Tab-separated table of N, CA and C and ligand atoms in Angstrom:
chain	number	residue	atom	x	y	z
E	189	MET	N	21.231	3.542	21.201
E	189	MET	CA	20.707	4.129	19.974
E	189	MET	C	21.736	4.035	18.853
E	190	LYS	N	21.241	3.936	17.618
E	190	LYS	CA	22.120	3.867	16.447
E	190	LYS	C	21.743	4.972	15.450
E	191	LEU	N	22.756	5.401	14.696
E	191	LEU	CA	22.489	6.284	13.554
E	191	LEU	C	22.735	5.456	12.303
E	192	ILE	N	21.691	5.309	11.499
E	192	ILE	CA	21.806	4.564	10.246
E	192	ILE	C	21.975	5.579	9.118
E	193	ILE	N	23.016	5.400	8.349
E	193	ILE	CA	23.235	6.245	7.167
E	193	ILE	C	23.032	5.340	5.957
E	194	ALA	N	22.013	5.652	5.161
E	194	ALA	CA	21.697	4.795	4.009
E	194	ALA	C	21.766	5.615	2.724
E	195	VAL	N	22.657	5.202	1.816
E	195	VAL	CA	22.745	5.869	0.502
E	195	VAL	C	21.891	5.052	-0.459
E	196	VAL	N	20.867	5.687	-1.033
E	196	VAL	CA	19.960	4.960	-1.933
E	196	VAL	C	19.833	5.706	-3.256
E	197	GLN	N	19.362	5.001	-4.266
E	197	GLN	CA	19.171	5.646	-5.565
E	197	GLN	C	17.978	6.602	-5.490
E	198	ASP	N	18.072	7.700	-6.231
E	198	ASP	CA	16.993	8.691	-6.227
E	198	ASP	C	15.640	8.047	-6.558
E	199	LYS	N	15.672	7.054	-7.477
E	199	LYS	CA	14.417	6.404	-7.918
E	199	LYS	C	13.687	5.724	-6.760
E	200	ASP	N	14.421	5.342	-5.712
E	200	ASP	CA	13.805	4.630	-4.584
E	200	ASP	C	13.503	5.540	-3.399
E	201	SER	N	13.972	6.783	-3.470
E	201	SER	CA	13.943	7.602	-2.254
E	201	SER	C	12.527	7.965	-1.787
E	202	ALA	N	11.615	8.264	-2.733
E	202	ALA	CA	10.248	8.636	-2.320
E	202	ALA	C	9.543	7.431	-1.687
E	203	ARG	N	9.745	6.261	-2.311
E	203	ARG	CA	9.114	5.033	-1.795
E	203	ARG	C	9.635	4.706	-0.397
E	204	LEU	N	10.958	4.812	-0.224
E	204	LEU	CA	11.536	4.515	1.094
E	204	LEU	C	11.052	5.529	2.131
E	205	SER	N	11.027	6.779	1.713
E	205	SER	CA	10.564	7.853	2.606
E	205	SER	C	9.146	7.573	3.115
E	206	ASP	N	8.261	7.205	2.195
E	206	ASP	CA	6.866	6.907	2.557
E	206	ASP	C	6.797	5.711	3.508
E	207	ALA	N	7.613	4.681	3.211
E	207	ALA	CA	7.600	3.469	4.048
E	207	ALA	C	8.105	3.790	5.457
E	208	LEU	N	9.075	4.687	5.573
E	208	LEU	CA	9.616	5.050	6.893
E	208	LEU	C	8.569	5.797	7.718
E	209	VAL	N	7.870	6.717	7.051
E	209	VAL	CA	6.830	7.482	7.761
E	209	VAL	C	5.736	6.524	8.241
E	210	LYS	N	5.345	5.599	7.353
E	210	LYS	CA	4.286	4.633	7.670
E	210	LYS	C	4.680	3.771	8.876
E	211	ALA	N	5.957	3.411	8.964
E	211	ALA	CA	6.421	2.542	10.056
E	211	ALA	C	6.828	3.345	11.290
E	212	ASP	N	6.617	4.663	11.225
E	212	ASP	CA	6.898	5.553	12.355
E	212	ASP	C	8.395	5.705	12.659
E	213	PHE	N	9.219	5.630	11.610
E	213	PHE	CA	10.644	5.930	11.772
E	213	PHE	C	10.875	7.389	11.375
E	214	ARG	N	11.776	8.038	12.089
E	214	ARG	CA	12.079	9.437	11.747
E	214	ARG	C	13.363	9.495	10.946
E	215	ALA	N	13.339	10.288	9.882
E	215	ALA	CA	14.513	10.307	8.998
E	215	ALA	C	14.753	11.702	8.440
E	216	THR	N	16.001	11.948	8.083
E	216	THR	CA	16.373	13.173	7.374
E	216	THR	C	16.960	12.764	6.036
E	217	LYS	N	16.486	13.404	4.958
E	217	LYS	CA	16.992	13.093	3.620
E	217	LYS	C	17.977	14.156	3.179
E	218	LEU	N	19.115	13.721	2.680
E	218	LEU	CA	20.099	14.660	2.146
E	218	LEU	C	20.311	14.351	0.667
E	219	ALA	N	20.393	15.400	-0.144
E	219	ALA	CA	20.740	15.203	-1.559
E	219	ALA	C	22.236	14.938	-1.610
E	220	SER	N	22.626	13.842	-2.273
E	220	SER	CA	24.049	13.496	-2.310
E	220	SER	C	24.446	13.111	-3.728
E	221	THR	N	25.739	12.948	-3.938
E	221	THR	CA	26.253	12.597	-5.266
E	221	THR	C	27.247	11.458	-5.117
E	222	GLY	N	27.072	10.409	-5.908
E	222	GLY	CA	28.002	9.278	-5.856
E	222	GLY	C	29.365	9.679	-6.396
E	223	GLY	N	30.410	9.264	-5.712
E	223	GLY	CA	31.767	9.639	-6.113
E	223	GLY	C	32.180	9.010	-7.431
E	224	PHE	N	31.642	7.835	-7.757
E	224	PHE	CA	32.057	7.125	-8.961
E	224	PHE	C	31.231	7.554	-10.172
E	225	LEU	N	29.896	7.425	-10.075
E	225	LEU	CA	29.026	7.783	-11.208
E	225	LEU	C	28.838	9.295	-11.326
E	226	LYS	N	29.106	10.026	-10.261
E	226	LYS	CA	28.889	11.481	-10.203
E	226	LYS	C	27.431	11.817	-10.526
E	227	ALA	N	26.542	10.902	-10.157
E	227	ALA	CA	25.104	11.102	-10.361
E	227	ALA	C	24.455	11.297	-9.004
E	228	GLY	N	23.303	11.957	-9.006
E	228	GLY	CA	22.597	12.213	-7.752
E	228	GLY	C	22.116	10.938	-7.095
E	229	ASN	N	22.258	10.867	-5.790
E	229	ASN	CA	21.584	9.819	-5.019
E	229	ASN	C	21.066	10.468	-3.740
E	230	THR	N	20.447	9.698	-2.871
E	230	THR	CA	19.837	10.275	-1.668
E	230	THR	C	20.409	9.581	-0.437
E	231	THR	N	20.802	10.378	0.542
E	231	THR	CA	21.327	9.808	1.785
E	231	THR	C	20.320	10.049	2.904
E	232	PHE	N	19.914	8.955	3.554
E	232	PHE	CA	18.983	9.043	4.678
E	232	PHE	C	19.777	8.965	5.985
E	233	LEU	N	19.481	9.848	6.913
E	233	LEU	CA	20.007	9.764	8.280
E	233	LEU	C	18.830	9.344	9.145
E	234	ILE	N	18.986	8.221	9.829
E	234	ILE	CA	17.863	7.706	10.621
E	234	ILE	C	18.367	7.350	12.020
E	235	GLY	N	17.864	8.035	13.025
E	235	GLY	CA	18.223	7.733	14.414
E	235	GLY	C	17.171	6.788	14.987
E	236	ILE	N	17.614	5.611	15.495
E	236	ILE	CA	16.630	4.650	16.038
E	236	ILE	C	17.196	3.889	17.232
E	237	GLU	N	16.270	3.311	17.989
E	237	GLU	CA	16.648	2.474	19.125
E	237	GLU	C	17.250	1.162	18.599
E	238	ASP	N	18.174	0.597	19.375
E	238	ASP	CA	18.890	-0.618	18.943
E	238	ASP	C	17.943	-1.769	18.552
E	239	ASP	N	16.870	-1.933	19.323
E	239	ASP	CA	15.998	-3.086	19.063
E	239	ASP	C	15.138	-2.924	17.813
E	240	LYS	N	15.232	-1.763	17.149
E	240	LYS	CA	14.431	-1.573	15.928
E	240	LYS	C	15.292	-1.619	14.664
E	241	VAL	N	16.606	-1.826	14.847
E	241	VAL	CA	17.506	-1.792	13.683
E	241	VAL	C	17.108	-2.849	12.646
E	242	ALA	N	16.793	-4.056	13.111
E	242	ALA	CA	16.456	-5.140	12.171
E	242	ALA	C	15.198	-4.798	11.365
E	243	ASP	N	14.200	-4.208	12.019
E	243	ASP	CA	12.966	-3.823	11.304
E	243	ASP	C	13.285	-2.777	10.235
E	244	LEU	N	14.129	-1.828	10.615
E	244	LEU	CA	14.491	-0.764	9.671
E	244	LEU	C	15.239	-1.349	8.463
E	245	MET	N	16.177	-2.248	8.731
E	245	MET	CA	16.943	-2.863	7.628
E	245	MET	C	16.000	-3.576	6.656
E	246	ALA	N	15.001	-4.246	7.201
E	246	ALA	CA	14.048	-4.969	6.348
E	246	ALA	C	13.293	-3.985	5.455
E	247	ILE	N	12.931	-2.836	6.003
E	247	ILE	CA	12.201	-1.834	5.215
E	247	ILE	C	13.098	-1.270	4.108
E	248	ILE	N	14.356	-0.998	4.461
E	248	ILE	CA	15.291	-0.465	3.455
E	248	ILE	C	15.470	-1.507	2.334
E	249	LYS	N	15.685	-2.754	2.743
E	249	LYS	CA	15.911	-3.823	1.763
E	249	LYS	C	14.702	-3.979	0.831
E	250	LYS	N	13.505	-3.902	1.402
E	250	LYS	CA	12.289	-4.107	0.621
E	250	LYS	C	12.050	-2.975	-0.388
E	251	ASN	N	12.471	-1.763	-0.034
E	251	ASN	CA	12.109	-0.611	-0.855
E	251	ASN	C	13.210	-0.096	-1.773
E	252	CYS	N	14.387	-0.722	-1.728
E	252	CYS	CA	15.497	-0.251	-2.565
E	252	CYS	C	15.961	-1.358	-3.496
E	253	GLU	N	15.906	-1.069	-4.776
E	253	GLU	CA	16.212	-2.065	-5.808
E	253	GLU	C	17.632	-1.924	-6.329
E	254	SER	N	18.247	-3.045	-6.628
E	254	SER	CA	19.545	-3.025	-7.287
E	254	SER	C	19.307	-2.879	-8.793
E	255	ARG	N	20.090	-2.008	-9.466
E	255	ARG	CA	19.889	-1.783	-10.905
E	255	ARG	C	21.210	-1.722	-11.647
E	256	GLU	N	21.135	-2.058	-12.938
E	256	GLU	CA	22.297	-1.865	-13.816
E	256	GLU	C	22.278	-0.411	-14.288
E	257	GLN	N	23.425	0.221	-14.290
E	257	GLN	CA	23.480	1.607	-14.774
E	257	GLN	C	24.659	1.748	-15.723
E	258	LEU	N	24.428	2.470	-16.823
E	258	LEU	CA	25.503	2.667	-17.791
E	258	LEU	C	26.345	3.871	-17.398
E	259	VAL	N	27.656	3.702	-17.415
E	259	VAL	CA	28.554	4.834	-17.156
E	259	VAL	C	28.997	5.338	-18.515
E	260	ALA	N	28.648	6.577	-18.845
E	260	ALA	CA	29.022	7.159	-20.134
E	260	ALA	C	30.527	7.356	-20.181
E	261	PRO	N	31.118	7.241	-21.384
E	261	PRO	CA	32.560	7.478	-21.477
E	261	PRO	C	32.887	8.902	-21.036
E	262	ILE	N	33.951	9.047	-20.269
E	262	ILE	CA	34.335	10.375	-19.782
E	262	ILE	C	35.492	10.882	-20.628
E	263	SER	N	35.372	12.109	-21.083
E	263	SER	CA	36.407	12.672	-21.951
E	263	SER	C	37.747	12.730	-21.225
E	264	PRO	N	38.853	12.376	-21.940
E	264	PRO	CA	40.164	12.440	-21.295
E	264	PRO	C	40.680	13.865	-21.154
E	265	MET	N	39.913	14.850	-21.693
E	265	MET	CA	40.352	16.258	-21.638
E	265	MET	C	40.660	16.653	-20.203
E	266	GLY	N	41.864	17.055	-19.965
E	266	GLY	CA	42.236	17.507	-18.625
E	266	GLY	C	42.482	16.353	-17.679
E	267	GLY	N	42.298	15.114	-18.152
E	267	GLY	CA	42.514	13.955	-17.280
E	267	GLY	C	43.615	13.086	-17.842
E	268	ASN	N	43.657	11.873	-17.377
E	268	ASN	CA	44.700	10.955	-17.821
E	268	ASN	C	44.169	10.112	-18.981
E	269	ALA	N	44.761	10.260	-20.168
E	269	ALA	CA	44.287	9.550	-21.354
E	269	ALA	C	44.448	8.039	-21.199
E	270	ASP	N	45.340	7.591	-20.336
E	270	ASP	CA	45.560	6.154	-20.137
E	270	ASP	C	44.316	5.467	-19.577
E	271	SER	N	43.552	6.212	-18.759
E	271	SER	CA	42.391	5.590	-18.121
E	271	SER	C	41.104	5.837	-18.917
E	272	TYR	N	41.223	6.435	-20.141
E	272	TYR	CA	40.029	6.737	-20.938
E	272	TYR	C	39.386	5.463	-21.480
E	273	VAL	N	38.084	5.298	-21.201
E	273	VAL	CA	37.339	4.144	-21.735
E	273	VAL	C	36.371	4.710	-22.762
E	274	PRO	N	36.546	4.397	-24.073
E	274	PRO	CA	35.759	5.067	-25.120
E	274	PRO	C	34.329	4.544	-25.266
E	275	TYR	N	33.944	3.526	-24.504
E	275	TYR	CA	32.603	2.953	-24.644
E	275	TYR	C	31.916	2.936	-23.272
E	276	PRO	N	30.536	2.939	-23.272
E	276	PRO	CA	29.840	2.924	-21.978
E	276	PRO	C	30.082	1.608	-21.233
E	277	VAL	N	30.180	1.699	-19.938
E	277	VAL	CA	30.415	0.506	-19.108
E	277	VAL	C	29.216	0.348	-18.180
E	278	GLU	N	28.760	-0.910	-18.016
E	278	GLU	CA	27.604	-1.137	-17.145
E	278	GLU	C	28.082	-1.485	-15.735
E	279	VAL	N	27.528	-0.811	-14.727
E	279	VAL	CA	27.857	-1.163	-13.343
E	279	VAL	C	26.562	-1.499	-12.609
E	280	GLN	N	26.705	-2.351	-11.605
E	280	GLN	CA	25.557	-2.740	-10.785
E	280	GLN	C	25.503	-1.765	-9.617
E	281	VAL	N	24.438	-0.952	-9.532
E	281	VAL	CA	24.316	-0.032	-8.407
E	281	VAL	C	23.414	-0.684	-7.367
E	282	GLY	N	23.930	-0.764	-6.161
E	282	GLY	CA	23.227	-1.501	-5.112
E	282	GLY	C	21.890	-0.893	-4.751
E	283	GLY	N	21.062	-1.702	-4.143
E	283	GLY	CA	19.790	-1.215	-3.648
E	283	GLY	C	20.018	-0.132	-2.610
E	284	ALA	N	20.917	-0.380	-1.685
E	284	ALA	CA	21.225	0.621	-0.660
E	284	ALA	C	22.588	0.298	-0.054
E	285	THR	N	23.340	1.345	0.249
E	285	THR	CA	24.610	1.184	0.967
E	285	THR	C	24.366	1.725	2.363
E	286	VAL	N	24.462	0.839	3.361
E	286	VAL	CA	24.000	1.219	4.704
E	286	VAL	C	25.129	1.136	5.739
E	287	PHE	N	25.320	2.206	6.479
E	287	PHE	CA	26.298	2.258	7.570
E	287	PHE	C	25.516	2.338	8.889
E	288	THR	N	25.990	1.605	9.904
E	288	THR	CA	25.353	1.671	11.227
E	288	THR	C	26.368	2.196	12.233
E	289	LEU	N	26.046	3.321	12.867
E	289	LEU	CA	26.979	3.959	13.807
E	289	LEU	C	26.362	4.025	15.201
E	290	PRO	N	27.171	3.823	16.242
E	290	PRO	CA	26.649	4.004	17.601
E	290	PRO	C	26.466	5.499	17.893
E	291	VAL	N	25.448	5.808	18.660
E	291	VAL	CA	25.191	7.218	19.018
E	291	VAL	C	25.530	7.392	20.504
E	292	ASP	N	26.459	8.292	20.827
E	292	ASP	CA	26.848	8.537	22.228
E	292	ASP	C	25.772	9.303	22.975
E	293	GLN	N	25.182	10.253	22.284
E	293	GLN	CA	24.186	11.101	22.949
E	293	GLN	C	23.181	11.593	21.923
E	294	PHE	N	21.934	11.706	22.343
E	294	PHE	CA	20.881	12.221	21.446
E	294	PHE	C	20.049	13.219	22.246
E	295	GLU	N	19.975	14.441	21.766
E	295	GLU	CA	19.185	15.479	22.448
E	295	GLU	C	18.310	16.181	21.423
E	296	GLN	N	17.154	16.605	21.854
E	296	GLN	CA	16.335	17.488	21.022
E	296	GLN	C	15.948	18.677	21.869
E	297	PHE	N	16.325	19.852	21.445
E	297	PHE	CA	16.042	21.065	22.251
E	297	PHE	C	14.933	21.882	21.626
K	464	LIG	P1	28.800	5.809	-6.762
K	464	LIG	O1	30.107	6.145	-6.101
K	464	LIG	O2	28.386	6.707	-7.869
K	464	LIG	O3	28.947	4.299	-7.296
K	464	LIG	C1	27.934	3.725	-8.099
K	464	LIG	C2	28.266	2.275	-8.416
K	464	LIG	O4	29.458	2.240	-9.205
K	464	LIG	C3	28.588	1.433	-7.171
K	464	LIG	O5	27.385	0.905	-6.632
K	464	LIG	C4	29.505	0.359	-7.738
K	464	LIG	O6	28.770	-0.668	-8.361
K	464	LIG	C5	30.255	1.105	-8.838
K	464	LIG	N1	31.552	1.600	-8.364
K	464	LIG	C6	31.804	2.514	-7.409
K	464	LIG	N2	33.124	2.754	-7.276
K	464	LIG	C7	33.718	1.956	-8.188
K	464	LIG	C8	35.073	1.740	-8.578
K	464	LIG	N3	36.086	2.398	-7.986
K	464	LIG	N4	35.319	0.842	-9.569
K	464	LIG	C9	34.319	0.175	-10.177
K	464	LIG	N5	33.007	0.345	-9.877
K	464	LIG	C10	32.714	1.216	-8.895
K	464	LIG	P2	27.248	0.753	-5.054
K	464	LIG	O7	28.463	0.065	-4.490
K	464	LIG	O8	25.935	0.098	-4.793
K	464	LIG	O9	27.238	2.227	-4.429
K	464	LIG	C11	26.136	3.124	-4.634
K	464	LIG	C12	26.470	4.475	-4.040
K	464	LIG	O10	26.627	4.304	-2.612
K	464	LIG	C13	27.792	5.080	-4.481
K	464	LIG	O11	27.615	5.789	-5.695
K	464	LIG	C14	28.155	5.998	-3.321
K	464	LIG	O12	27.406	7.199	-3.380
K	464	LIG	C15	27.652	5.198	-2.125
K	464	LIG	N6	28.724	4.368	-1.550
K	464	LIG	C16	29.039	3.092	-1.855
K	464	LIG	N7	30.037	2.641	-1.098
K	464	LIG	C17	30.386	3.654	-0.285
K	464	LIG	C18	31.381	3.805	0.731
K	464	LIG	N8	32.230	2.806	1.085
K	464	LIG	N9	31.476	5.009	1.358
K	464	LIG	C19	30.639	6.018	1.034
K	464	LIG	N10	29.662	5.939	0.087
K	464	LIG	C20	29.548	4.773	-0.565
């Protein structure tokens, strides 16, 4: 068994959630915040059998879009003025950032 941890953009989370239910995958959604943009995103925890990992990846890939996002200038107040960027910067936010972990044991009581 594997535990898939997928960080996705909030805009894609409802669509991915619906697709997972439709395909009979079980998932837990956590509200999360990106360390760089400090904007909300959604983290899915999905426990699945090894032979279904490829199907799950295809569903995640299909339902999560890569987008350009503007990073607003952050005030240097209280921070380091050397790293202050006075204009918005565009970054490419991935469709999904996915980690695959082995599961030693899975129990439901
Ligand atoms: P954020 O940390 O808010 O990052 C949003 C996007 O900003 C990233 O998109 C990347 O394009 C850019 N970015 C992040 N750190 C950067 C840096 N130090 N310098 C320049 N640009 C930077 P993604 O790479 O697609 O990541 C989307 C979200 O996935 C991240 O939101 C974070 O919540 C999560 N994530 C990505 N890589 C991760 C990792 N190695 N560990 C844990 N979470 C990760």
